[in-house]
Amino acid sequence: MSKIKFCGIQPDSDLDYINQLAPDYIGMVFAPKSKRVVTFEEAKKISQTLKPEITRVGVFVDAPESLIAKLVNNQVIQVIQLHGAEDEATIRHYQQTLKIPVIKAFGIQTPDDVKKAIQSSADYLLFDYKVAGSGKTFDWRYIQEVKRNYFLAGGINSENLKDALSLNPYAIDLSSAIETNGRKDNQKMTTIINIMRG
């Protein structure tokens, strides 16, 4: 069964309710340009409020290593998710020095984008529409043959979730689909969990 990640968790998200739903992963965004960006202190508080069995992911776009290391060393995050131009050397460096899994995100527009992605040494891949955060899907036929563990993101919602699950991704990654007016919506999160966990 595919795992579930609720991304873009913020201080005003209903953390008690998220604890009840118990997604496998939550994502906290540390990209300054994102409308869902959180500070170190906010992330620390979120991290301490969530049940320990919910894995906490930090989402970064070409972030300074000092920030990522501080979040890892203070046990605020347990997985690093990279969305920028980070190269193979950077991915391996984080794996070796910080000793936690790395997810590398790839924007997909063509089958060649997928071929390039599966060469990555990241622990997990994340496939998204070319323009992340657009709420659009790419052509999922491109990833039908992928044998590696990947997170599937981009335009997934309660209507097309079953089609997404038929690809057997390692995890489904949702952000805007579980929001109303930019805030996490308890009812939408519940609907997704119910579909996924039956």
Tab-separated table of N, CA and C in Angstrom, residues 7-78:
chain	number	residue	atom	x	y	z
A	7	CYS	N	2.141	17.664	2.612
A	7	CYS	CA	3.231	18.624	2.540
A	7	CYS	C	2.747	20.053	2.788
A	8	GLY	N	3.687	20.895	3.215
A	8	GLY	CA	3.345	22.298	3.462
A	8	GLY	C	2.623	22.517	4.772
A	9	ILE	N	2.954	21.720	5.786
A	9	ILE	CA	2.339	21.882	7.109
A	9	ILE	C	2.850	23.195	7.724
A	10	GLN	N	1.926	23.959	8.297
A	10	GLN	CA	2.268	25.260	8.867
A	10	GLN	C	1.825	25.343	10.328
A	11	PRO	N	2.284	26.377	11.041
A	11	PRO	CA	1.929	26.492	12.459
A	11	PRO	C	0.421	26.536	12.712
A	12	ASP	N	-0.344	27.072	11.735
A	12	ASP	CA	-1.799	27.151	11.963
A	12	ASP	C	-2.541	25.898	11.487
A	13	SER	N	-1.805	24.887	10.993
A	13	SER	CA	-2.457	23.614	10.642
A	13	SER	C	-2.942	22.950	11.931
A	14	ASP	N	-4.034	22.179	11.817
A	14	ASP	CA	-4.610	21.509	12.995
A	14	ASP	C	-3.775	20.247	13.294
A	15	LEU	N	-2.736	20.452	14.099
A	15	LEU	CA	-1.780	19.355	14.331
A	15	LEU	C	-2.401	18.208	15.114
A	16	ASP	N	-3.340	18.512	15.997
A	16	ASP	CA	-4.011	17.442	16.750
A	16	ASP	C	-4.781	16.535	15.791
A	17	TYR	N	-5.417	17.178	14.816
A	17	TYR	CA	-6.189	16.404	13.839
A	17	TYR	C	-5.259	15.597	12.935
A	18	ILE	N	-4.155	16.211	12.537
A	18	ILE	CA	-3.173	15.490	11.715
A	18	ILE	C	-2.628	14.278	12.489
A	19	ASN	N	-2.428	14.442	13.785
A	19	ASN	CA	-2.002	13.301	14.617
A	19	ASN	C	-3.032	12.171	14.584
A	20	GLN	N	-4.312	12.536	14.600
A	20	GLN	CA	-5.368	11.511	14.547
A	20	GLN	C	-5.330	10.773	13.204
A	21	LEU	N	-5.142	11.526	12.114
A	21	LEU	CA	-5.111	10.912	10.785
A	21	LEU	C	-3.835	10.102	10.568
A	22	ALA	N	-2.755	10.548	11.213
A	22	ALA	CA	-1.462	9.854	11.161
A	22	ALA	C	-0.978	9.534	9.740
A	23	PRO	N	-0.737	10.569	8.911
A	23	PRO	CA	-0.093	10.291	7.624
A	23	PRO	C	1.302	9.725	7.888
A	24	ASP	N	1.871	9.040	6.917
A	24	ASP	CA	3.206	8.456	7.114
A	24	ASP	C	4.278	9.535	7.189
A	25	TYR	N	4.084	10.598	6.393
A	25	TYR	CA	5.056	11.695	6.329
A	25	TYR	C	4.329	13.036	6.369
A	26	ILE	N	4.993	14.047	6.934
A	26	ILE	CA	4.551	15.430	6.713
A	26	ILE	C	5.764	16.199	6.187
A	27	GLY	N	5.484	17.207	5.377
A	27	GLY	CA	6.561	18.035	4.851
A	27	GLY	C	6.454	19.459	5.383
A	28	MET	N	7.601	20.018	5.757
A	28	MET	CA	7.670	21.430	6.157
A	28	MET	C	8.588	22.133	5.172
A	29	VAL	N	8.145	23.269	4.659
A	29	VAL	CA	8.844	23.950	3.566
A	29	VAL	C	9.749	25.050	4.108
A	30	PHE	N	11.010	25.006	3.685
A	30	PHE	CA	11.990	26.006	4.121
A	30	PHE	C	12.485	26.868	2.956
A	31	ALA	N	11.695	26.917	1.877
A	31	ALA	CA	12.054	27.746	0.718
A	31	ALA	C	11.468	29.142	0.925
A	32	PRO	N	12.319	30.172	1.036
A	32	PRO	CA	11.838	31.516	1.373
A	32	PRO	C	10.740	32.052	0.452
A	33	LYS	N	10.747	31.629	-0.821
A	33	LYS	CA	9.753	32.169	-1.764
A	33	LYS	C	8.397	31.471	-1.664
A	34	SER	N	8.326	30.383	-0.910
A	34	SER	CA	7.068	29.632	-0.820
A	34	SER	C	6.084	30.320	0.122
A	35	LYS	N	4.804	30.256	-0.239
A	35	LYS	CA	3.777	30.816	0.657
A	35	LYS	C	3.586	29.920	1.884
A	36	ARG	N	4.185	28.722	1.845
A	36	ARG	CA	4.041	27.794	2.984
A	36	ARG	C	5.318	27.719	3.830
A	37	VAL	N	6.209	28.673	3.644
A	37	VAL	CA	7.507	28.634	4.343
A	37	VAL	C	7.323	28.690	5.864
A	38	VAL	N	8.144	27.927	6.584
A	38	VAL	CA	8.147	27.970	8.051
A	38	VAL	C	9.549	28.320	8.542
A	39	THR	N	9.615	28.908	9.722
A	39	THR	CA	10.909	29.229	10.329
A	39	THR	C	11.421	28.014	11.100
A	40	PHE	N	12.670	28.081	11.512
A	40	PHE	CA	13.244	27.005	12.323
A	40	PHE	C	12.406	26.792	13.587
A	41	GLU	N	12.065	27.894	14.273
A	41	GLU	CA	11.314	27.785	15.537
A	41	GLU	C	9.922	27.194	15.317
A	42	GLU	N	9.265	27.627	14.246
A	42	GLU	CA	7.932	27.081	13.943
A	42	GLU	C	8.023	25.587	13.649
A	43	ALA	N	9.034	25.222	12.874
A	43	ALA	CA	9.213	23.807	12.518
A	43	ALA	C	9.497	22.959	13.753
A	44	LYS	N	10.299	23.507	14.643
A	44	LYS	CA	10.638	22.790	15.876
A	44	LYS	C	9.374	22.505	16.690
A	45	LYS	N	8.507	23.508	16.770
A	45	LYS	CA	7.264	23.368	17.526
A	45	LYS	C	6.335	22.338	16.872
A	46	ILE	N	6.223	22.427	15.544
A	46	ILE	CA	5.400	21.447	14.810
A	46	ILE	C	5.935	20.041	15.064
A	47	SER	N	7.246	19.904	14.935
A	47	SER	CA	7.905	18.614	15.099
A	47	SER	C	7.642	18.016	16.481
A	48	GLN	N	7.693	18.867	17.499
A	48	GLN	CA	7.495	18.388	18.881
A	48	GLN	C	6.033	18.042	19.162
A	49	THR	N	5.113	18.620	18.383
A	49	THR	CA	3.680	18.389	18.605
A	49	THR	C	3.196	17.119	17.918
A	50	LEU	N	3.848	16.775	16.817
A	50	LEU	CA	3.397	15.609	16.046
A	50	LEU	C	3.831	14.300	16.699
A	51	LYS	N	3.024	13.268	16.475
A	51	LYS	CA	3.376	11.927	16.973
A	51	LYS	C	4.722	11.507	16.387
A	52	PRO	N	5.557	10.838	17.170
A	52	PRO	CA	6.881	10.446	16.679
A	52	PRO	C	6.843	9.509	15.474
A	53	GLU	N	5.742	8.777	15.303
A	53	GLU	CA	5.718	7.837	14.162
A	53	GLU	C	5.438	8.535	12.825
A	54	ILE	N	5.087	9.819	12.843
A	54	ILE	CA	4.919	10.575	11.595
A	54	ILE	C	6.291	11.125	11.208
A	55	THR	N	6.816	10.667	10.089
A	55	THR	CA	8.166	11.072	9.664
A	55	THR	C	8.143	12.513	9.136
A	56	ARG	N	9.090	13.328	9.619
A	56	ARG	CA	9.108	14.754	9.300
A	56	ARG	C	10.156	15.046	8.224
A	57	VAL	N	9.671	15.630	7.144
A	57	VAL	CA	10.510	15.917	5.981
A	57	VAL	C	10.727	17.428	5.861
A	58	GLY	N	11.976	17.819	5.608
A	58	GLY	CA	12.272	19.223	5.332
A	58	GLY	C	12.400	19.424	3.836
A	59	VAL	N	11.689	20.416	3.300
A	59	VAL	CA	11.677	20.679	1.858
A	59	VAL	C	12.520	21.924	1.573
A	60	PHE	N	13.516	21.773	0.692
A	60	PHE	CA	14.501	22.837	0.454
A	60	PHE	C	14.687	23.108	-1.035
A	61	VAL	N	15.019	24.364	-1.347
A	61	VAL	CA	15.400	24.743	-2.711
A	61	VAL	C	16.759	25.425	-2.626
A	62	ASP	N	17.806	24.691	-2.973
A	62	ASP	CA	19.171	25.237	-2.940
A	62	ASP	C	19.475	25.948	-1.614
A	63	ALA	N	19.127	25.298	-0.521
A	63	ALA	CA	19.287	25.908	0.813
A	63	ALA	C	20.730	25.808	1.287
A	64	PRO	N	21.154	26.740	2.171
A	64	PRO	CA	22.494	26.608	2.750
A	64	PRO	C	22.590	25.335	3.597
A	65	GLU	N	23.745	24.692	3.500
A	65	GLU	CA	23.944	23.444	4.255
A	65	GLU	C	23.772	23.666	5.754
A	66	SER	N	24.137	24.850	6.220
A	66	SER	CA	24.049	25.134	7.664
A	66	SER	C	22.616	25.001	8.178
A	67	LEU	N	21.636	25.451	7.371
A	67	LEU	CA	20.230	25.353	7.782
A	67	LEU	C	19.794	23.896	7.838
A	68	ILE	N	20.128	23.141	6.794
A	68	ILE	CA	19.722	21.727	6.749
A	68	ILE	C	20.351	20.960	7.911
A	69	ALA	N	21.635	21.198	8.136
A	69	ALA	CA	22.335	20.501	9.228
A	69	ALA	C	21.735	20.850	10.594
A	70	LYS	N	21.391	22.122	10.780
A	70	LYS	CA	20.799	22.559	12.056
A	70	LYS	C	19.464	21.839	12.305
A	71	LEU	N	18.643	21.727	11.256
A	71	LEU	CA	17.345	21.050	11.388
A	71	LEU	C	17.516	19.560	11.672
A	72	VAL	N	18.502	18.948	11.015
A	72	VAL	CA	18.751	17.514	11.238
A	72	VAL	C	19.317	17.290	12.634
A	73	ASN	N	20.316	18.087	13.002
A	73	ASN	CA	20.996	17.890	14.294
A	73	ASN	C	20.093	18.169	15.485
A	74	ASN	N	19.088	19.030	15.291
A	74	ASN	CA	18.125	19.303	16.361
A	74	ASN	C	16.910	18.376	16.288
A	75	GLN	N	16.999	17.382	15.397
A	75	GLN	CA	15.945	16.364	15.244
A	75	GLN	C	14.585	16.964	14.901
A	76	VAL	N	14.625	18.073	14.171
A	76	VAL	CA	13.382	18.691	13.694
A	76	VAL	C	12.894	17.949	12.446
A	77	ILE	N	13.839	17.518	11.606
A	77	ILE	CA	13.485	16.746	10.396
A	77	ILE	C	14.264	15.432	10.373
A	78	GLN	N	13.675	14.452	9.674
A	78	GLN	CA	14.294	13.122	9.572
A	78	GLN	C	14.597	12.725	8.130
